[in-house]
Amino acid sequence: MEYDFSAIEKKWQEYWVEHKTFAAVTGGDKPKFYGLVEFPYPSGQGLHVGHARPYTAMDVIARKKRMDGYNVLFPIGYDAFGLPTENYAIKNHIHPAVVTRDNIANFSRQLHMLGYSFDWDRVVDTTDPAYYKWTQWIFLQMYKKGLAYKTTMPVNWCTSCKCVLANEEVVDGVCERCGSPVIRREKSQWMLAITKYADRLCDDLDDVDFIPRVKIQQRNWIGRSEGMEMNFAVTTGDTLTVYTTRCDTLFGVTYMVLSPEHPILSGWKDKIQNWDELQAYKDEAARKSDFERSELNKDKTGVRLEGVRAINPATKEEIPIYVSDYVLMGYGTGAVMGVPGHDQRDWEFARKFGLPVIEVVAGGDIEKEAFTLKDDTGTMVNSGFLNGMTVKDAIPAMKQWVEDQGIGRRKTNYKLRDWVFSRQRYWGEPIPMVKCPCCGWVPLSEDQLPLLLPEVESYEPTDTGESPLSKMTDWVNTTCPQCGGPAQRETDTMPQWAGSSWYFLRYMDPHCTDGIASREAMDYWSPVDWYNGGMEHTTLHLLYSRFWHKFLYDLGVVPTKEPYRKRTSHGMILGEGGEKMSKSRGNVVNPNDIVAQYGADTLRVYVMFIGDFTKAAEWSAKAVAGCKRFLDRVWNLCSVPRTDDALSRANEKEIHRTIQKVGSDIDEMKFNTALAQLMSLVNKMNADQPSRGDVKILLQLLDPFAPHMCEELWQIQGFEGLCCESAWPAYDESKMVDEEKTIAVQINGKLRDTVVVPAGSDKDAVLAAALQSRKIAGYAEGMDIVKVIHVPDKLINLILKPKK
RNA sequence: GCCGCCGUGGUGGAAUGGUAGACACCGUGGACUUAAAAUCCACUGGGCGUUCGCCCGUGCCGGUUCGAAUCCGGCCGGCGGCACCA
């Protein structure tokens, strides 16, 4: 018989809302648990099954934690600023706030429809002025501490969005969001000095429980390297500073290379004999985007400076200086020492320009390729006082020598760049800064916050690269907070990452009016105990929010150094056929359709059963139906009156095992095997009719996955209170043991038979039983038993040799 | 190029040193039905042989071990991240 899922699910969803069943209360005696999922961007398409997987997973965890006796905070909100809404507003001439309101209403309805146990009194919306007031406040604190600054720099400009992008938002030379080409433009931008936190963002990863992949990717992105800055004397009389991680190879330096943008070049204009050639090369490099420069990495280009040479401080020999675009101005000093014997790029460059290649570390074949060391092997040669040393010893020895000579110093470098924080768009948080002709940039005073977005007639971005706000002269023209004279507001807005960098703090106290959240609430709920989200946010949102949190920690605003104790990640749900779901492929599954056809509980069970949670999984309509069949079986089993509150003898053992397995599997996010175990238990109960006590435990164990149905059946069986508020059942290991065990019998490591023996039988007893087997006796005929390996209750392996 | 992950039936996947394929999907046969759907029961890795067995089998080749999907080395293939970062 099928159950009436639509009536049952509606009934319990309304009950939970009306009774605020899942409202979190700050404080109390219970231990707290704060489970977090990434809040959605409320797009016009509505919720996607891609949301359902991570949301259901954390809902299962949150529901189980409540049954485990935790005080659980499981909140949701909307990351609602952003381009799609703005573009939709432009196209349809609707205010983005209206679009946002409608989309949020739709998302909210869908999230309720899936039965998530969110605390609906704590919903956060980043576009709410009561929220973005505090986003602006954090920006002002950063400005006051010198972490927010405005500078003119080449930026990534998306030709379609007509907007600046952060480095992290440019993927393969195109805009991460719209796929249009990204070009370089000089623009004045607000920047956040995330690089000042680079070391802590790296080091503090040691103290958090993030999955290794996330830690590796963050460390990779930060790209810390320990090396030296070294000064090379130049024949012009000045010095050239390079950065290197391989100072041990100094004797192998046969040339220098400068970035085309290196500022020292202009000072050498009258000394460089081939200036015209150099200028032409610089002009060409300037026309290329970073992407083009790195894409053309097959063939090295460059210009040799005529009339200027450097001196190798180790060999005292004069060496040529080149300009080449493989050296980037943005990393290190914009100048490198060329060590062709031991750096592959230098090797290629030297080959192309006919430069000498000197071996200073023996062990490779520098005729064929550079001998670059990965594991500190090799011995120093042709290197004066370093000769005979291992590389491991040579590096500190050379560092010491360079410092003693006063020609260099130890230096740490990072790939991480400061965060480009301005966007030339309307639908974002206004940056609360005023430009005064007398005072320069002046922050708004905190009592002026929130600085509201003005109503504009058109949200169209401008081709000049100015925000739509720049046309709002009434809003732009203001007075200087410092001198009171006429001044102009900043018209750029913040990127979408701003609002999401601290939203988890707001959930702790979402209606707080005198701070981002009350100290009491933050002391109680911090840190987030478990944050699950997508790998695509590892180098963006996750890094940015850790940075903001550390800044707030330094201000004394938040109580912990790190925002998240534990971070896990889910795999994507792919369309049928194994491709990414997308509108253009037409393979998008809408949760509304699945819920209408099978109910929310089936969708929840399916997305948890689909496969390993951490890996990508392919949608299968057939398998969804299988999950519905499972729930129908549960319904049929549990909706008939049952008697006897004790566990039935027939099912007792399997029930205790299931309690243990489902509990540990949920804790480890192995939802698929938890459900497999529950399916086995249901199959068992179908064979051996369950008692009322059996049914009770089944409902409790299944409740996190299929909460509506379990709650209904709980009521039908007449159990007290709510199933979701009952205590997670305990298992008794002594009730799980088998009296008899089936033992695998191997001959020389190959399985030949099985025997049944009493549990806990010793080696001799098992051996005796094995030899009783006709098959085993047949194998043992005419053989000596040389050795017997016994694994208690599992296996016995007889090593046989022919009798002499 | 560097870093990381992965490779198991027709399919999704279990099993992380001890009976490979749990659980499910698909498929086949049966029961029920006037019939179909639904439901229930049985079978379901490949091959040889048919009461009962035997051989092969976790991308490929080797190694360690009494015993390897699992550990180690080397290939092949796929996915993700970073990428002229000195």
XYZ file of C-alpha atoms in Angstrom, chain A residues 65-703:
639
model
C 22.525 15.610 17.096
C 19.240 16.771 18.648
C 18.328 13.168 19.402
C 21.845 12.759 20.851
C 20.976 15.494 23.336
C 22.667 18.517 21.768
C 21.331 22.043 21.649
C 21.461 22.452 17.888
C 21.746 25.599 15.782
C 20.969 24.794 12.155
C 20.269 28.037 10.298
C 19.643 29.132 6.736
C 19.683 32.435 4.874
C 20.151 34.025 1.483
C 23.253 35.373 -0.209
C 21.114 37.680 -2.262
C 23.316 40.393 -3.727
C 24.713 39.500 -7.101
C 24.766 39.782 -10.830
C 22.007 37.442 -12.055
C 19.413 39.343 -10.054
C 20.760 42.637 -11.337
C 20.765 41.406 -14.935
C 17.218 40.125 -14.558
C 16.190 43.475 -13.137
C 17.802 45.317 -16.062
C 16.070 43.121 -18.611
C 12.627 43.235 -17.043
C 12.735 46.719 -15.482
C 11.967 45.431 -12.024
C 13.822 46.622 -8.958
C 16.408 44.003 -7.872
C 14.994 44.184 -4.356
C 11.624 43.037 -5.704
C 13.239 40.243 -7.689
C 15.147 39.220 -4.594
C 12.052 39.245 -2.406
C 10.155 37.010 -4.850
C 13.038 34.609 -5.287
C 13.555 34.308 -1.549
C 9.848 33.560 -1.100
C 10.161 30.780 -3.654
C 13.298 29.335 -2.050
C 11.754 29.487 1.377
C 8.709 27.574 0.177
C 10.933 24.923 -1.415
C 13.152 24.553 1.648
C 10.061 24.068 3.825
C 8.790 21.562 1.290
C 11.874 19.398 1.838
C 11.331 19.284 5.578
C 14.638 20.812 6.669
C 14.898 21.448 10.377
C 16.134 25.022 10.017
C 15.501 27.601 12.662
C 13.194 29.854 10.653
C 13.467 32.687 13.167
C 17.127 33.182 12.273
C 16.902 33.651 8.516
C 19.498 36.079 7.239
C 19.373 38.088 3.997
C 22.571 39.855 2.932
C 20.568 42.546 1.083
C 18.636 43.541 4.191
C 19.960 46.956 5.332
C 19.832 45.682 8.922
C 22.326 43.042 7.765
C 24.537 44.992 5.402
C 24.848 47.762 7.935
C 27.282 45.391 9.658
C 28.992 44.348 6.456
C 29.740 48.045 5.958
C 30.760 48.354 9.591
C 33.351 45.585 9.180
C 34.676 47.366 6.088
C 35.080 50.569 8.085
C 37.025 48.714 10.788
C 39.296 47.329 8.091
C 39.796 50.812 6.699
C 40.644 52.132 10.152
C 43.207 49.386 10.644
C 44.780 50.098 7.282
C 43.628 46.839 5.740
C 41.314 48.523 3.219
C 43.076 50.854 0.819
C 42.473 52.340 -2.584
C 45.010 51.956 -5.317
C 45.312 52.160 -9.073
C 46.345 48.908 -10.535
C 45.806 46.688 -13.521
C 42.668 44.712 -12.837
C 40.713 41.903 -14.434
C 37.890 43.417 -16.416
C 35.050 41.246 -17.611
C 33.990 42.538 -21.016
C 30.443 41.272 -20.612
C 29.688 41.999 -16.962
C 31.521 45.344 -17.394
C 32.948 44.821 -13.992
C 36.209 44.182 -12.183
C 36.834 40.639 -11.011
C 39.040 39.281 -8.237
C 41.913 37.048 -9.365
C 39.978 34.168 -7.875
C 37.032 34.896 -10.170
C 39.055 34.561 -13.375
C 39.260 31.008 -14.629
C 41.329 30.167 -17.730
C 41.300 33.789 -18.816
C 37.526 34.099 -18.804
C 34.962 35.295 -16.310
C 34.067 32.526 -13.887
C 30.446 33.615 -13.951
C 29.618 34.415 -17.575
C 32.499 32.897 -19.552
C 33.353 36.122 -21.376
C 36.946 37.176 -22.030
C 38.689 39.049 -19.257
C 41.077 41.847 -20.197
C 43.442 44.054 -18.213
C 42.487 47.565 -17.295
C 44.063 50.197 -15.110
C 41.537 51.177 -12.475
C 41.444 52.671 -9.045
C 40.132 49.975 -6.723
C 39.433 49.298 -3.097
C 41.675 46.525 -1.895
C 41.689 44.375 1.242
C 45.106 43.385 2.536
C 44.484 39.655 2.908
C 48.218 39.096 2.335
C 48.880 40.495 5.823
C 47.060 37.417 7.120
C 48.750 34.974 4.731
C 50.931 33.334 7.382
C 48.103 32.885 9.838
C 45.720 31.637 7.171
C 48.358 29.036 6.384
C 49.592 28.125 9.875
C 46.212 27.953 11.597
C 45.096 25.241 9.202
C 47.061 22.961 11.533
C 44.504 23.545 14.280
C 41.291 22.851 12.383
C 39.592 19.668 11.241
C 39.237 20.369 7.531
C 39.351 17.548 5.008
C 42.919 17.291 3.649
C 41.949 18.382 0.144
C 40.724 21.720 1.448
C 43.871 22.349 3.465
C 46.083 21.450 0.515
C 44.189 23.717 -1.866
C 44.286 26.627 0.557
C 48.002 26.224 1.181
C 48.531 25.935 -2.558
C 46.579 29.093 -3.197
C 48.417 31.048 -0.514
C 51.627 29.676 -2.048
C 54.086 30.473 0.696
C 57.744 29.979 -0.146
C 60.794 30.625 1.998
C 63.743 32.102 0.140
C 66.099 35.051 -0.065
C 66.258 38.447 -1.591
C 69.723 39.007 -3.031
C 71.354 42.114 -4.385
C 73.375 42.016 -7.588
C 75.669 44.892 -8.401
C 75.118 46.396 -11.855
C 77.659 48.160 -14.079
C 75.475 51.287 -13.895
C 76.424 51.548 -10.228
C 73.048 50.610 -8.753
C 71.848 47.241 -7.530
C 69.274 44.787 -8.717
C 67.386 42.698 -6.165
C 66.134 39.236 -7.024
C 64.080 36.729 -5.088
C 65.159 33.078 -5.070
C 64.357 29.892 -3.209
C 67.547 28.322 -4.487
C 70.343 30.547 -3.262
C 72.564 27.461 -3.224
C 72.777 27.690 -7.012
C 74.287 31.204 -6.999
C 77.513 29.977 -8.632
C 75.406 28.745 -11.544
C 73.893 32.153 -12.315
C 74.855 33.049 -15.875
C 72.414 35.916 -16.566
C 69.630 38.006 -15.057
C 66.078 38.533 -16.269
C 63.813 41.485 -15.531
C 60.094 41.785 -15.997
C 59.176 44.207 -18.822
C 57.417 46.386 -16.217
C 60.451 46.613 -13.934
C 60.789 50.270 -12.826
C 64.596 50.215 -12.781
C 64.639 50.099 -16.593
C 63.529 53.689 -17.110
C 66.500 54.895 -15.067
C 68.853 53.143 -17.441
C 67.412 54.725 -20.564
C 70.615 56.585 -21.561
C 72.821 53.580 -20.768
C 70.869 50.992 -22.746
C 72.132 51.104 -26.328
C 69.199 49.146 -27.811
C 66.454 51.145 -26.052
C 64.162 51.154 -29.095
C 64.206 47.388 -29.288
C 63.466 47.170 -25.563
C 60.639 49.701 -25.818
C 59.025 47.716 -28.629
C 59.187 44.571 -26.499
C 57.696 46.355 -23.497
C 54.851 47.708 -25.625
C 54.087 44.265 -26.933
C 54.061 42.755 -23.461
C 51.740 45.485 -22.197
C 49.191 44.607 -24.839
C 48.976 40.995 -23.698
C 46.758 39.924 -20.843
C 48.227 37.837 -18.058
C 46.454 34.897 -19.575
C 47.999 35.384 -23.018
C 51.400 35.797 -21.457
C 51.142 32.528 -19.626
C 49.489 30.721 -22.495
C 52.394 31.506 -24.796
C 54.696 29.702 -22.451
C 56.004 27.280 -25.040
C 58.452 29.716 -26.556
C 60.496 32.109 -24.492
C 60.954 35.620 -25.820
C 63.164 38.417 -24.567
C 65.574 41.271 -25.237
C 69.194 41.465 -24.121
C 70.154 44.825 -22.680
C 73.181 46.232 -24.489
C 75.442 48.382 -22.360
C 74.308 47.248 -18.918
C 75.575 44.146 -17.138
C 75.264 42.655 -13.675
C 77.932 41.038 -11.514
C 77.521 37.600 -9.967
C 78.502 38.202 -6.337
C 79.822 34.671 -5.956
C 81.995 34.426 -9.058
C 82.516 38.202 -9.506
C 81.938 37.654 -13.222
C 79.942 40.025 -15.379
C 76.722 38.516 -16.694
C 74.185 39.807 -19.229
C 70.755 41.183 -18.290
C 67.639 40.325 -20.272
C 64.057 41.506 -20.227
C 61.484 38.775 -20.683
C 57.792 38.468 -20.003
C 58.153 35.136 -18.293
C 59.176 37.145 -15.264
C 56.164 38.645 -13.539
C 56.314 42.027 -11.839
C 53.678 40.934 -9.359
C 55.709 38.210 -7.682
C 58.954 38.532 -5.775
C 60.957 41.550 -6.950
C 60.158 41.322 -10.670
C 63.714 40.179 -11.303
C 65.214 36.706 -11.273
C 68.683 35.256 -11.432
C 69.028 32.853 -14.340
C 70.216 29.411 -13.270
C 69.786 27.385 -16.451
C 71.351 24.245 -15.043
C 68.747 23.903 -12.326
C 65.558 25.648 -13.365
C 63.612 24.417 -16.349
C 62.368 27.850 -17.466
C 65.857 29.293 -17.221
C 67.176 26.256 -19.096
C 64.776 26.860 -21.985
C 65.620 30.560 -22.011
C 69.369 29.858 -22.042
C 68.985 27.382 -24.902
C 67.041 29.894 -26.947
C 69.569 32.694 -26.384
C 72.717 30.611 -26.439
C 73.693 31.285 -22.841
C 76.114 29.091 -20.890
C 74.656 26.343 -18.711
C 76.760 25.585 -15.653
C 76.224 22.524 -13.505
C 76.441 23.382 -9.813
C 74.547 20.386 -8.474
C 75.740 17.000 -9.713
C 73.249 14.210 -10.194
C 71.297 15.053 -13.340
C 72.025 15.490 -17.008
C 71.917 19.196 -17.736
C 72.505 18.582 -21.435
C 68.978 17.162 -21.612
C 67.084 19.227 -19.063
C 67.506 21.287 -15.938
C 68.277 19.266 -12.809
C 65.688 20.645 -10.450
C 65.641 19.119 -7.012
C 62.529 17.833 -5.408
C 63.994 15.868 -2.560
C 67.295 17.499 -1.612
C 69.483 15.007 -3.445
C 72.628 15.951 -5.285
C 76.080 17.272 -4.436
C 77.424 20.774 -4.980
C 80.088 21.225 -7.683
C 81.674 24.258 -9.383
C 80.542 26.231 -6.375
C 83.599 27.397 -4.488
C 83.153 26.957 -0.766
C 80.000 24.866 -1.246
C 81.716 22.107 -3.207
C 81.077 18.631 -1.860
C 78.109 19.631 0.286
C 74.664 18.188 -0.126
C 72.015 20.621 -1.284
C 70.416 20.308 2.128
C 73.566 21.641 3.754
C 74.382 24.109 0.983
C 71.138 26.103 1.315
C 71.709 27.243 4.941
C 75.445 27.674 4.292
C 74.769 29.995 1.364
C 72.067 31.877 3.282
C 74.605 32.526 6.020
C 77.264 33.608 3.537
C 74.902 36.005 1.767
C 73.915 37.578 5.071
C 77.549 37.815 6.207
C 78.450 39.550 2.966
C 75.548 41.948 3.488
C 74.163 41.271 0.028
C 70.827 39.738 0.921
C 68.268 38.721 3.495
C 65.857 35.896 4.173
C 62.411 36.542 2.731
C 59.070 34.769 2.575
C 56.885 35.249 -0.480
C 53.278 34.378 -1.281
C 51.318 33.769 -4.429
C 48.278 35.193 -2.675
C 47.473 38.763 -3.722
C 45.438 41.382 -1.964
C 41.707 41.130 -2.563
C 40.234 43.451 -5.203
C 37.126 44.584 -3.375
C 35.335 47.033 -5.718
C 32.622 46.157 -8.186
C 31.144 48.587 -10.708
C 27.628 47.338 -10.167
C 24.428 48.437 -8.501
C 23.236 45.378 -6.604
C 25.839 45.214 -3.842
C 26.643 46.842 -0.537
C 27.603 50.516 -1.002
C 31.138 51.173 0.171
C 30.742 53.711 2.994
C 33.495 56.093 1.886
C 33.496 59.716 0.739
C 36.107 61.387 -1.438
C 36.782 64.937 -0.319
C 38.908 67.304 -2.409
C 40.569 68.526 0.797
C 40.708 65.489 3.063
C 41.042 62.641 0.565
C 39.158 59.439 1.339
C 37.090 59.798 4.484
C 35.028 57.032 6.086
C 31.412 57.599 7.044
C 30.933 57.676 10.756
C 29.419 54.503 12.156
C 26.193 56.233 13.136
C 25.590 56.959 9.446
C 25.290 53.244 8.746
C 23.693 51.615 6.967
C 24.487 53.603 3.889
C 21.433 52.622 1.854
C 21.421 51.857 -1.825
C 19.558 54.698 -3.547
C 16.663 54.080 -5.904
C 17.947 54.409 -9.459
C 16.115 54.369 -12.744
C 18.546 52.239 -14.632
C 20.848 49.519 -13.337
C 22.779 49.282 -16.596
C 26.529 49.254 -16.109
C 28.380 51.909 -18.073
C 31.010 51.320 -20.713
C 33.325 53.747 -18.994
C 33.651 51.340 -16.120
C 31.685 53.427 -13.657
C 29.042 51.955 -11.416
C 25.390 52.771 -12.237
C 25.412 54.654 -8.946
C 27.699 57.291 -10.477
C 24.736 58.675 -12.404
C 22.832 59.343 -9.168
C 24.162 62.809 -8.595
C 21.823 63.489 -5.660
C 23.257 60.521 -3.878
C 26.837 60.918 -5.010
C 27.152 64.552 -4.013
C 27.415 64.808 -0.266
C 29.417 66.568 2.356
C 32.716 65.498 3.803
C 32.231 63.866 7.225
C 35.520 65.466 8.282
C 35.542 69.058 6.970
C 31.903 69.485 5.971
C 32.850 70.648 2.490
C 31.370 69.287 -0.728
C 32.481 65.758 -1.455
C 31.461 62.691 -3.406
C 30.516 59.197 -2.375
C 32.275 56.105 -3.579
C 30.046 54.659 -6.290
C 31.524 51.168 -6.502
C 29.893 48.456 -4.436
C 31.253 45.442 -2.600
C 31.644 42.002 -4.189
C 29.239 39.205 -3.368
C 31.871 37.613 -1.148
C 31.481 40.425 1.378
C 28.094 39.434 2.758
C 29.006 35.752 2.886
C 32.229 36.409 4.798
C 30.490 36.740 8.147
C 26.909 35.448 7.800
C 27.570 32.493 10.119
C 28.156 35.018 12.915
C 24.868 36.773 12.268
C 22.955 33.509 12.659
C 24.112 33.391 16.262
C 22.075 36.519 17.003
C 20.328 37.656 13.812
C 18.275 40.499 15.253
C 21.067 42.186 17.174
C 20.982 45.950 16.630
C 24.152 47.079 18.384
C 26.710 44.764 16.837
C 27.225 41.958 14.334
C 25.881 39.694 17.094
C 25.891 39.913 20.869
C 29.052 38.794 22.582
C 26.997 36.427 24.713
C 25.596 34.666 21.640
C 28.990 34.438 19.978
C 30.637 33.110 23.131
C 27.975 30.436 23.321
C 27.753 29.321 19.684
C 31.292 29.893 18.380
C 32.839 28.298 16.519
C 30.782 26.618 13.834
C 31.180 22.963 14.758
C 30.667 21.531 11.297
C 30.533 23.368 7.986
C 29.784 21.424 4.838
C 30.030 23.009 1.420
C 31.341 22.776 -2.097
C 34.981 22.455 -3.120
C 34.444 25.387 -5.495
C 34.397 27.692 -2.492
C 37.712 26.562 -1.041
C 39.883 29.385 -2.374
C 37.174 32.053 -2.408
C 34.518 32.097 0.262
C 36.317 29.828 2.698
C 39.571 31.791 2.577
C 37.860 35.185 2.605
C 35.639 34.335 5.563
C 38.592 32.956 7.533
C 40.401 36.225 6.824
C 37.487 38.377 8.028
C 37.047 36.226 11.082
C 40.709 36.547 12.036
C 40.446 40.290 11.609
C 37.386 40.380 13.874
C 39.269 38.211 16.359
C 42.105 40.758 16.401
C 39.549 43.486 17.081
C 38.280 41.447 20.008
C 34.845 41.112 18.438
C 34.730 37.329 18.057
C 35.971 34.770 20.582
C 37.794 32.275 18.350
C 40.732 32.473 15.942
C 39.061 30.240 13.410
C 35.410 30.383 12.379
C 34.926 26.704 11.550
C 36.056 23.717 13.571
C 35.345 21.141 10.889
C 34.897 21.459 7.133
C 33.698 18.717 4.828
C 32.707 18.704 1.222
C 30.134 16.953 -0.944
C 30.298 15.730 -4.516
C 28.149 17.181 -7.260
C 24.954 15.595 -8.503
C 25.280 15.060 -12.258
C 22.460 14.654 -14.737
C 21.498 11.314 -16.205
C 24.279 10.553 -18.672
C 26.971 11.765 -16.297
C 27.111 15.388 -17.415
C 26.791 18.429 -15.221
C 23.174 19.527 -14.861
C 22.504 22.691 -16.834
C 19.621 24.427 -18.474
C 21.311 24.241 -21.879
C 21.735 20.457 -21.639
C 18.123 20.124 -20.537
C 19.035 17.581 -17.859
C 18.137 19.599 -14.777
C 16.032 17.769 -12.185
C 13.618 20.034 -10.365
C 12.989 19.021 -6.742
C 9.377 20.204 -7.091
C 8.692 17.424 -9.595
C 10.243 14.713 -7.443
C 8.382 15.884 -4.355
C 5.099 15.977 -6.279
C 5.591 12.469 -7.609
C 7.209 10.683 -4.661
C 7.268 13.056 -1.696
C 10.051 14.865 0.126
C 11.032 11.855 2.231
C 11.772 9.861 -0.922
C 13.863 12.687 -2.359
C 15.770 12.964 0.910
C 16.396 9.226 1.108
C 17.438 9.111 -2.519
C 19.983 11.924 -2.368
C 21.487 10.284 0.704
C 21.524 6.822 -0.883
C 22.824 7.899 -4.305
C 26.448 7.058 -3.476
C 29.551 8.145 -1.603
C 28.666 11.608 -0.305
C 32.091 13.025 -1.103
C 32.043 11.950 -4.744
C 30.105 13.035 -7.795
C 26.955 10.998 -8.376
C 24.731 10.542 -11.371
C 20.986 11.080 -11.057
C 18.863 8.017 -11.759
C 15.080 8.303 -11.995
C 14.755 4.531 -11.591
C 16.707 4.515 -8.374
C 14.425 7.225 -6.960
C 11.500 4.861 -7.423
C 13.457 2.207 -5.520
C 13.711 4.537 -2.537
C 9.969 5.122 -2.671
C 9.423 1.354 -2.579
C 11.603 1.161 0.514
C 9.522 3.826 2.265
C 6.297 2.095 1.237
C 7.599 -1.076 2.885
C 8.383 0.868 6.035
C 4.891 2.328 5.967
C 3.242 -1.061 5.583
C 5.353 -2.490 8.364
C 4.778 0.308 10.848
C 1.256 1.545 10.149
C -0.439 -1.597 11.442
C -1.026 -1.900 15.203
C 1.860 -3.593 16.968
C 2.084 -4.965 20.467
C 4.850 -5.631 22.986
C 7.255 -2.840 23.784
C 10.161 -5.228 24.256
C 12.365 -6.029 21.307
C 11.416 -9.213 19.525
C 13.858 -12.055 19.893
C 13.992 -12.560 16.168
C 15.001 -8.981 15.377
C 16.885 -7.962 18.479
C 20.382 -8.682 17.243
C 19.897 -6.910 13.934
C 18.339 -3.932 15.705
C 21.311 -3.429 18.004
C 23.678 -3.715 15.077
C 21.655 -1.212 13.112
C 21.655 1.303 15.951
C 25.426 1.130 16.043
C 25.944 1.205 12.279
C 23.483 3.999 11.493
C 24.836 6.133 14.325
C 28.475 5.860 13.338
C 27.708 6.131 9.620
C 25.812 9.407 10.067
C 28.695 10.806 12.114
C 31.076 9.893 9.275
C 28.742 11.102 6.495
C 28.417 7.545 5.176
C 24.727 8.041 4.583
C 24.501 5.475 1.793
C 25.625 2.596 3.993
C 23.460 3.806 6.892
C 20.442 3.499 4.609
C 21.616 0.139 3.271
C 21.673 -1.121 6.855
C 18.181 0.268 7.474
C 16.962 -1.454 4.304
C 18.422 -4.726 5.556
C 16.664 -4.268 8.874
C 13.358 -3.621 7.129
C 13.861 -6.719 5.003
C 14.496 -8.670 8.200
C 11.373 -7.260 9.842
C 9.337 -8.211 6.807
C 10.449 -11.782 7.327
C 10.062 -11.775 11.128
C 7.191 -9.511 12.109
C 8.365 -6.740 14.444
C 7.113 -5.907 17.901
C 5.971 -2.391 18.802
C 9.388 -1.943 20.433
C 11.131 -2.962 17.199
C 9.083 -0.446 15.230
C 9.913 2.330 17.663
C 13.635 1.977 17.118
C 13.274 1.660 13.369
C 11.355 4.952 13.301
C 13.963 6.691 15.434
C 16.834 5.527 13.248
C 15.074 6.463 10.024
C 13.718 9.772 11.311
